[in-house]
PDB file of C-alpha atoms in Angstrom:
ATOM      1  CA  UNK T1049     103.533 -25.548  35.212  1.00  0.00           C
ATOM      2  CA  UNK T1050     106.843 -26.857  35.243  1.00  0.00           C
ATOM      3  CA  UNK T1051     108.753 -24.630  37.078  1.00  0.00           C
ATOM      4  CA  UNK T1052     111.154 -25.241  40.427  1.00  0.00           C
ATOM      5  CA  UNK T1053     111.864 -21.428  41.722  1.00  0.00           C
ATOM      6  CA  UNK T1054     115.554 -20.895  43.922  1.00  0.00           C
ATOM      7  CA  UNK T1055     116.040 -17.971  46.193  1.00  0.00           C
ATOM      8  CA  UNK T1056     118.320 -15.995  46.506  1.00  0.00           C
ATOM      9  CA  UNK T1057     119.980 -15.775  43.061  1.00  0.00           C
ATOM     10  CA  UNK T1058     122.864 -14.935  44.600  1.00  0.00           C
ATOM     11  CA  UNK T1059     124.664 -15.129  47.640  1.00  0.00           C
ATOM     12  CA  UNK T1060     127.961 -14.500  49.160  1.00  0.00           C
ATOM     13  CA  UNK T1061     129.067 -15.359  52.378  1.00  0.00           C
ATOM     14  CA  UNK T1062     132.192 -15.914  54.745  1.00  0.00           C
ATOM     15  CA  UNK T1063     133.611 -18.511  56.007  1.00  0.00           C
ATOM     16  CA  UNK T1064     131.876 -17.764  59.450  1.00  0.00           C
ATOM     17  CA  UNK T1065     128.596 -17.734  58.332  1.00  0.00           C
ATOM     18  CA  UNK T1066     125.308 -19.524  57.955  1.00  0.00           C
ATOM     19  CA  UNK T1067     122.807 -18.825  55.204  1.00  0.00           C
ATOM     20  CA  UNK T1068     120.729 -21.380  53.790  1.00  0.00           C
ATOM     21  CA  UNK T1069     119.241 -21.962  49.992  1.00  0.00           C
ATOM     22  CA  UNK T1070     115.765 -22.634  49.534  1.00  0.00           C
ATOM     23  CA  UNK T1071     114.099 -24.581  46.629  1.00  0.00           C
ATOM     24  CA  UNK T1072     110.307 -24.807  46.267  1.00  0.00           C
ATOM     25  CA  UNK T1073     107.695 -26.721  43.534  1.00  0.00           C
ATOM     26  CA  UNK T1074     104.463 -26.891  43.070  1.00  0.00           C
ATOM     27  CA  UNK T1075     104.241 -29.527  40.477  1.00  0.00           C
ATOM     28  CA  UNK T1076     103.403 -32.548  43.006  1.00  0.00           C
ATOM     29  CA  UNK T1077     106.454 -33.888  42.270  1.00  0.00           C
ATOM     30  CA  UNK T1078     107.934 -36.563  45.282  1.00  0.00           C
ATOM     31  CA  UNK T1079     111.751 -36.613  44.289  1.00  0.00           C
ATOM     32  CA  UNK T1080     113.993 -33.492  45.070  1.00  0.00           C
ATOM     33  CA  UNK T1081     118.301 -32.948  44.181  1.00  0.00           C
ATOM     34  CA  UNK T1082     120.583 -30.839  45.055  1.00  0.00           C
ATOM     35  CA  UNK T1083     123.494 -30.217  42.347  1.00  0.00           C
ATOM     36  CA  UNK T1084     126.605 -28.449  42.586  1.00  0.00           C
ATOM     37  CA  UNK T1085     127.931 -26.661  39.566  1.00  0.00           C
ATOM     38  CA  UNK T1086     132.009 -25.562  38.878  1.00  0.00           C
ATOM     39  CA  UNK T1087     132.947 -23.200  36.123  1.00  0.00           C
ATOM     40  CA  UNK T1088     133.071 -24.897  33.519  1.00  0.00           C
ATOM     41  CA  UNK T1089     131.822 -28.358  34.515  1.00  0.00           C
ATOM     42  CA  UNK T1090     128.934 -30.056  34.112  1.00  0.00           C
ATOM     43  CA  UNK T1091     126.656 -30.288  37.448  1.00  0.00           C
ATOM     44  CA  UNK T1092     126.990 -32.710  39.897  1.00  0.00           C
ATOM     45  CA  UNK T1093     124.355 -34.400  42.406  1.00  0.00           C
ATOM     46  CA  UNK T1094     125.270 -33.917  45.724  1.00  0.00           C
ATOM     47  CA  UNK T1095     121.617 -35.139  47.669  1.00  0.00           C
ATOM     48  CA  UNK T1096     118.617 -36.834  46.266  1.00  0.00           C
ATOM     49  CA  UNK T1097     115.073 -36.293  48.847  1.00  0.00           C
ATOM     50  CA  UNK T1098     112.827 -39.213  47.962  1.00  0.00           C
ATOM     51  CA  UNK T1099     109.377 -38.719  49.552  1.00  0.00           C
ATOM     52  CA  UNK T1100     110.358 -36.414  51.942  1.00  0.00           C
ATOM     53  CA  UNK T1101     112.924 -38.454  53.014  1.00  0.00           C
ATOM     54  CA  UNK T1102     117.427 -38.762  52.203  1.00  0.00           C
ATOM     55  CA  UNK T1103     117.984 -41.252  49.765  1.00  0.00           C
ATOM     56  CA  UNK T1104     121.349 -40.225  48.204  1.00  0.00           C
ATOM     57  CA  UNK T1105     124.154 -38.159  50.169  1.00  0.00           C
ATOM     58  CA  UNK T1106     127.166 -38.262  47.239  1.00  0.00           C
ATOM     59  CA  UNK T1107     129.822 -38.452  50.208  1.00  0.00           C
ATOM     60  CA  UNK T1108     129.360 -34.430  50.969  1.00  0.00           C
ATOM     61  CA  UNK T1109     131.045 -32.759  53.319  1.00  0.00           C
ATOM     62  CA  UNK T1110     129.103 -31.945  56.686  1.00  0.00           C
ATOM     63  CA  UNK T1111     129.466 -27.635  56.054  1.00  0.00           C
ATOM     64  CA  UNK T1112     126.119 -28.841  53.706  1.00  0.00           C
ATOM     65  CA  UNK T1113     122.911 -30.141  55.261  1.00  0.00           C
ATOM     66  CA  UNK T1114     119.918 -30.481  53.492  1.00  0.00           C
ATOM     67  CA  UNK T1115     116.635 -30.380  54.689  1.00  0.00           C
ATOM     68  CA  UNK T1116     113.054 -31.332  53.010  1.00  0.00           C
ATOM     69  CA  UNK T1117     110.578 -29.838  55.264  1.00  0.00           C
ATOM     70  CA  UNK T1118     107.613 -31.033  53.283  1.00  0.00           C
ATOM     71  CA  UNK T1119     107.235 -32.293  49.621  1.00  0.00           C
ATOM     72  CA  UNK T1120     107.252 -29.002  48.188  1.00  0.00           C
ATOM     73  CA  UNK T1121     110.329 -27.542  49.889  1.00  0.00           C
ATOM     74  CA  UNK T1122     113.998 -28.139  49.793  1.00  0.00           C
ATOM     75  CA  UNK T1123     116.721 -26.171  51.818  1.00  0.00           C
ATOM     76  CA  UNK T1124     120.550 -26.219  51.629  1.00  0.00           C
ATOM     77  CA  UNK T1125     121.534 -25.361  54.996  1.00  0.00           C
ATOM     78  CA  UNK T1126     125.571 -23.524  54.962  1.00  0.00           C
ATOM     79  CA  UNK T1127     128.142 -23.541  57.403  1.00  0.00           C
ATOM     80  CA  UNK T1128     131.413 -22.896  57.409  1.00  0.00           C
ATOM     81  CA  UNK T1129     131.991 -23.123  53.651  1.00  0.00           C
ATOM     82  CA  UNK T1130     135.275 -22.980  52.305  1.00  0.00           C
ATOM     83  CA  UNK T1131     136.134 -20.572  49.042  1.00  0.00           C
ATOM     84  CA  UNK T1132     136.341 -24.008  46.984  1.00  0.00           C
ATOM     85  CA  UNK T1133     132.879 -24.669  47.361  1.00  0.00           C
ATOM     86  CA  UNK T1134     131.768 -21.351  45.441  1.00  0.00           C
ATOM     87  CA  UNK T1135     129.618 -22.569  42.468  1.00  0.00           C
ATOM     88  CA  UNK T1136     126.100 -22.350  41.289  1.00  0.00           C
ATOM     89  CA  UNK T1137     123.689 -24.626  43.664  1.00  0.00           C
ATOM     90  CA  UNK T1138     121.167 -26.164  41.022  1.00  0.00           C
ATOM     91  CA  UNK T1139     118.207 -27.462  42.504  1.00  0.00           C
ATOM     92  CA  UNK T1140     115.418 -30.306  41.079  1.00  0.00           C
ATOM     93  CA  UNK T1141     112.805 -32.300  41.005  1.00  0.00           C
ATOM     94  CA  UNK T1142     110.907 -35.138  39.237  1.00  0.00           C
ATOM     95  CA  UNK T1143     108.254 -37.538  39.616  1.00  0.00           C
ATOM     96  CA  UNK T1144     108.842 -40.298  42.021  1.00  0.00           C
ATOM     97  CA  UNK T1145     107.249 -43.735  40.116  1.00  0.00           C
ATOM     98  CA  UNK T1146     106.994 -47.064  41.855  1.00  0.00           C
ATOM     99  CA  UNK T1147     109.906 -49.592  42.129  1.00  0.00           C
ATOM    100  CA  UNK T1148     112.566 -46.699  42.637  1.00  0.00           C
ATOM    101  CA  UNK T1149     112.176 -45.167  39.099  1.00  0.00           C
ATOM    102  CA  UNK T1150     112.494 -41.480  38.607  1.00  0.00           C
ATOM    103  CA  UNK T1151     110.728 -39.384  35.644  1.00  0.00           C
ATOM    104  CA  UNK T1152     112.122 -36.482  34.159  1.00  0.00           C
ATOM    105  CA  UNK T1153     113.861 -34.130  35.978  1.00  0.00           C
ATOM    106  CA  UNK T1154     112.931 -30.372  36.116  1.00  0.00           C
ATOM    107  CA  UNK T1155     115.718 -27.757  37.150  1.00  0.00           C
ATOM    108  CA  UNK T1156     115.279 -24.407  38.855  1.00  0.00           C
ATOM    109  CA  UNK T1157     117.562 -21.414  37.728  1.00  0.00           C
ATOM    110  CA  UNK T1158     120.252 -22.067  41.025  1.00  0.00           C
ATOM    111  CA  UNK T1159     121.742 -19.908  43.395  1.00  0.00           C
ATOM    112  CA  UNK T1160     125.228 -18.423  42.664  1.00  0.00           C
ATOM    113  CA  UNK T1161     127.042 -18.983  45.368  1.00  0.00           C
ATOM    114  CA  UNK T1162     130.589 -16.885  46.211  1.00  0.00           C
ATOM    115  CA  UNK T1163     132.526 -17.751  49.561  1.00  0.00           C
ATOM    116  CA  UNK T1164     135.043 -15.312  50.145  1.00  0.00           C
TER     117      UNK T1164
ATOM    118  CA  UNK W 300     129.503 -46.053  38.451  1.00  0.00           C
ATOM    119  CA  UNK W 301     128.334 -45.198  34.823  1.00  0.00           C
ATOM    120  CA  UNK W 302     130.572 -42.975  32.257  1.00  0.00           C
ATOM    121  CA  UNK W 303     128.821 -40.722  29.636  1.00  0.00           C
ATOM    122  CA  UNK W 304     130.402 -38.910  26.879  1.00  0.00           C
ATOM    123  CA  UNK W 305     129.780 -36.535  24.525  1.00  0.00           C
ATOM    124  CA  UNK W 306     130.940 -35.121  20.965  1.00  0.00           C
ATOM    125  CA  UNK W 307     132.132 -32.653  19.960  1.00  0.00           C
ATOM    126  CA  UNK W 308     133.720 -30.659  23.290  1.00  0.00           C
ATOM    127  CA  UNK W 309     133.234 -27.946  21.419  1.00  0.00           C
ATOM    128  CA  UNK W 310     131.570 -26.610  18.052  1.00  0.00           C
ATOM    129  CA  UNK W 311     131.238 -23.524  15.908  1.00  0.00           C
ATOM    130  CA  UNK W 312     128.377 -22.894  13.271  1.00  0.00           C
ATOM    131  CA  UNK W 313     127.055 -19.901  11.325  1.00  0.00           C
ATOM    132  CA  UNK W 314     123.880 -19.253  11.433  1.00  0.00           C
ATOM    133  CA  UNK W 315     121.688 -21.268   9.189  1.00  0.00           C
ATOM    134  CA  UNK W 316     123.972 -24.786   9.436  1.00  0.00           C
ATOM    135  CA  UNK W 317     122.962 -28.114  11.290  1.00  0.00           C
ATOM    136  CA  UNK W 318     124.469 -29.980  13.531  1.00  0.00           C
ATOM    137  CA  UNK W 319     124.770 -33.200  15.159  1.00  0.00           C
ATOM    138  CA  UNK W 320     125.943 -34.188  18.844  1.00  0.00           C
ATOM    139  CA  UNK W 321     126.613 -37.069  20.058  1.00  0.00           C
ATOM    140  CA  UNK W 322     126.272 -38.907  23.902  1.00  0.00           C
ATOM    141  CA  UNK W 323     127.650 -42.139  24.550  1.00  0.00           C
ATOM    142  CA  UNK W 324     127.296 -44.068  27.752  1.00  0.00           C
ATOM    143  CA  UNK W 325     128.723 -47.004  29.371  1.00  0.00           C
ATOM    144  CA  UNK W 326     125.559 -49.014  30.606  1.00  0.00           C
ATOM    145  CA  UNK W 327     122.141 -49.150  29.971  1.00  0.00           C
ATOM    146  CA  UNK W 328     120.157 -46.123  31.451  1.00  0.00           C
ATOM    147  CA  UNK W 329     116.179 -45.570  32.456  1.00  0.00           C
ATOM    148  CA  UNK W 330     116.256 -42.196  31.677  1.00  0.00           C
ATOM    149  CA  UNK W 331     117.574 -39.650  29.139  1.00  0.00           C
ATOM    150  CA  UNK W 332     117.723 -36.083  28.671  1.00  0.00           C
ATOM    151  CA  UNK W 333     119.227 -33.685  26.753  1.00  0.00           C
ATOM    152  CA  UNK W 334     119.316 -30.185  28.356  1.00  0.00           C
ATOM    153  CA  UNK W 335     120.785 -26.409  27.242  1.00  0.00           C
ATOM    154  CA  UNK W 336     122.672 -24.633  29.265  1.00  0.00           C
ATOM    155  CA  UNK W 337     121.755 -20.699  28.854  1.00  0.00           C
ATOM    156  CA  UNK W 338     124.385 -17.973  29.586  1.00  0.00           C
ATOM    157  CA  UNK W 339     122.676 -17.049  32.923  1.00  0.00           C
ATOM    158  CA  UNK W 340     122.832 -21.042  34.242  1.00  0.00           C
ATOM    159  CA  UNK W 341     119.489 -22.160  33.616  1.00  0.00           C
ATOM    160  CA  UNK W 342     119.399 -25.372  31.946  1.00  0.00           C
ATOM    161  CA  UNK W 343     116.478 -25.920  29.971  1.00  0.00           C
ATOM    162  CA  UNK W 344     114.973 -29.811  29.243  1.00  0.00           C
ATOM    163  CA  UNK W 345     115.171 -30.175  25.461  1.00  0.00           C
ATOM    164  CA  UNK W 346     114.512 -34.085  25.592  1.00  0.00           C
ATOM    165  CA  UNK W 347     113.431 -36.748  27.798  1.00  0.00           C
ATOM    166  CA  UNK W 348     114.596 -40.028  25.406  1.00  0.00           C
ATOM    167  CA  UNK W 349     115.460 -42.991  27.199  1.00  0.00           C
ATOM    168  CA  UNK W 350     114.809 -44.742  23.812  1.00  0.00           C
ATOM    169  CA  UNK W 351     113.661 -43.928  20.586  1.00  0.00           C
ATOM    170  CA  UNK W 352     112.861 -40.179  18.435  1.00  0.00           C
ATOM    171  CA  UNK W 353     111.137 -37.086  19.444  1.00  0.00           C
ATOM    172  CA  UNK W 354     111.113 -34.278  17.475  1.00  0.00           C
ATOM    173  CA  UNK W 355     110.444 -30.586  18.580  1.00  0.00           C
ATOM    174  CA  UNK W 356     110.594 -27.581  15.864  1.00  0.00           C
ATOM    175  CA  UNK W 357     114.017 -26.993  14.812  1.00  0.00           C
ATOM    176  CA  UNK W 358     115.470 -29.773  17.098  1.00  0.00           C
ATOM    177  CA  UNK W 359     115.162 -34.135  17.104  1.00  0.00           C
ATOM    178  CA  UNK W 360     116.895 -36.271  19.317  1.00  0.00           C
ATOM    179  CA  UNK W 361     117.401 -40.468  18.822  1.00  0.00           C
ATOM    180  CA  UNK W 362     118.135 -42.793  21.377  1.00  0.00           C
ATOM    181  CA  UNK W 363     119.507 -46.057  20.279  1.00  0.00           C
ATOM    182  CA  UNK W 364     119.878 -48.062  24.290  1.00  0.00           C
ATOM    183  CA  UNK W 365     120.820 -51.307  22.886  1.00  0.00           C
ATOM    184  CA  UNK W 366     123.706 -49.575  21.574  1.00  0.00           C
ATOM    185  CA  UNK W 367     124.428 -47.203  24.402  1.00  0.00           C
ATOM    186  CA  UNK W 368     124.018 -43.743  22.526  1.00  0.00           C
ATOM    187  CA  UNK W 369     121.622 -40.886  21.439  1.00  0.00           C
ATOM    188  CA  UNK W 370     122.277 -38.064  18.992  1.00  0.00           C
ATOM    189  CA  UNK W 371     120.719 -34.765  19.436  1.00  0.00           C
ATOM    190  CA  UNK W 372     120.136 -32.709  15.984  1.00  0.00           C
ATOM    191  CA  UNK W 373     120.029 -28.509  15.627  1.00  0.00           C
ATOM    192  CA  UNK W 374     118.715 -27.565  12.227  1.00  0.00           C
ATOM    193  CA  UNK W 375     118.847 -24.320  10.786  1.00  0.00           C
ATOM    194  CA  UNK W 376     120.941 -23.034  13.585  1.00  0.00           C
ATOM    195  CA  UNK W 377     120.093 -19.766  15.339  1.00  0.00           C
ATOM    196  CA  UNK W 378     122.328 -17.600  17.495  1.00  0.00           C
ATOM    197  CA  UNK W 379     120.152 -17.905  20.285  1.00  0.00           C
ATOM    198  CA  UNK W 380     121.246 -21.770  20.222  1.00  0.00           C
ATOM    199  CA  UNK W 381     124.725 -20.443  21.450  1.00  0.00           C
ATOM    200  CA  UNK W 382     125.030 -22.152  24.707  1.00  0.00           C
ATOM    201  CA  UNK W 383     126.202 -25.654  26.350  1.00  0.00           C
ATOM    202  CA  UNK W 384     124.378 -28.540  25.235  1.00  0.00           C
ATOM    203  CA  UNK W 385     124.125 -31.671  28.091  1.00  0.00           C
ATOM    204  CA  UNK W 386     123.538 -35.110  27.617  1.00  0.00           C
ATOM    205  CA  UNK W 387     122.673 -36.357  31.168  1.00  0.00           C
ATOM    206  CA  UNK W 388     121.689 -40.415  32.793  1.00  0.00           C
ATOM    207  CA  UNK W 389     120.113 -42.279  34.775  1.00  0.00           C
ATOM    208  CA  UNK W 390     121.258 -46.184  35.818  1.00  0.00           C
ATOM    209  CA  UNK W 391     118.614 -47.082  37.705  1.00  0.00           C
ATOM    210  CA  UNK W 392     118.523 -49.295  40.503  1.00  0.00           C
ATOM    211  CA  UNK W 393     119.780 -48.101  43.744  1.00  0.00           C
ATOM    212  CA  UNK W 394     120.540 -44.521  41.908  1.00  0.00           C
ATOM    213  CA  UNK W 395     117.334 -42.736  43.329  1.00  0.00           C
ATOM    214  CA  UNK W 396     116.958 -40.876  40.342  1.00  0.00           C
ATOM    215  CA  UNK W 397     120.363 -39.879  40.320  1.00  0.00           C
ATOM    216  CA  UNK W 398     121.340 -37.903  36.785  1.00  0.00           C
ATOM    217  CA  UNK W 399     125.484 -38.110  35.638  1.00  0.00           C
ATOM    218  CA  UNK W 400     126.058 -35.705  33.112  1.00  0.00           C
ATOM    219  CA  UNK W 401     128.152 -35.339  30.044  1.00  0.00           C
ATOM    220  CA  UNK W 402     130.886 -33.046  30.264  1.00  0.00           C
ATOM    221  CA  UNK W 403     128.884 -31.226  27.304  1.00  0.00           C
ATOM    222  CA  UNK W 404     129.441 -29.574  24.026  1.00  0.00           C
ATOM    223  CA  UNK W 405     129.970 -26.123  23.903  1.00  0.00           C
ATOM    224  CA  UNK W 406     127.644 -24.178  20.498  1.00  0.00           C
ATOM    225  CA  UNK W 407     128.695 -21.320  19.189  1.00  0.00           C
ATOM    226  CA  UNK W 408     126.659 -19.567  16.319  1.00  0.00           C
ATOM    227  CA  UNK W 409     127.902 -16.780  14.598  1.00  0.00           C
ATOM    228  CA  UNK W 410     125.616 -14.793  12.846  1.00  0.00           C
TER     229      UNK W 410
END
């Protein structure tokens, strides 16, 4: 089974709110992502979870915090988003190897996101 | 950090033709993959190729690393092909994994 599952498919939110996305696997992978998606654009990594643990933040903006509760799970946690930062959330995962070396990466359908 | 790009932005087929795209990069990569992007967002893996050929029905992919490029091949194109194609990296090292994409090629297939 290769599948990574994203809820909710959509979402829209104000500015004022908090809502969080939630990614989940079951393929015993160790390496999660977070990607954010423009119209139109090809997605970009915003946080890489290596064992459970933050091993990339791309320089985002503190509205976004992710969480990995365990190696399964993977939550974007929103606050205070901004109408630029509507897109499509992509979540993934992949095997973690030894030596810092990442398999192939397996990507979930996202979660549309609107900010009004 | 590492630049990929990929050929042609955009092409239009009828049904039946082939194709080939093209993804160059800047440095030498662990990992390759070619996705499709459906309508509805999804992308789907078409190839993991870091080096060499893999072939899968209707589709091949070749990834020549010493040279910094990989081709992915659509024969006998279908409308259901329609779509964005990515070619998407990995540097390894400190990169954790980290995939930069291609800023794609956009399929159409007319029937």
């Amino acid at each position: 089974d290769t599948e990574v599952t994203q809820t909710p498919k959509h979402l829209v939110m104000g500015m004022t709110n908090k809502k969080s996305l939630k990614c989940e696997q079951h393929m015993g992978h160790r390496a999660m992502y977070w990607y954010k998606q423009k119209a139109k654009k090809p997605p970009e990594l915003m946080f890489v979870y290596s064992y459970e643990k933050l091993s990339i933040n791309e320089s985002v903006p503190s509205r976004f915090s992710p969480e990995c509760p365990n190696s399964s799970l993977l939550n974007l946690h929103l606050h205070a988003l901004q109408p630029e930062d509507s897109a499509l959330y992509l979540c993934a995962s992949s095997q973690a190897l030894a030596r810092q070396r990442f398999n192939e990466q397996f990507f979930g359908p996202g979660t549309r996101l609107t900010v009004l | 950090g590492i630049q990929v790009e990929q050929s042609p932005p955009d092409l239009i087929l009828q049904e039946g033709a082939n194709s080939t795209l093209r993804c160059n990069f800047s440095d030498s990569v662990n990992n390759l993959q070619w996705f499709h992007q459906n309508p509805w967002g999804q992308l789907i893996n078409l190839f993991y190729i870091p080096s060499g050929t893999k072939q899968n029905g209707r589709l091949s992919a070749t990834t020549v690393a010493t040279e910094r490029y990989s081709l992915l091949y659509i024969s006998s194109s279908q409308t259901t092909d329609s779509g964005v194609y990515f070619c998407a990296v990995n540097a390894g090292g400190t990169s954790y994994g980290k995939l930069t994409f291609g800023q794609g090629t956009i399929l159409t297939v007319h029937p």
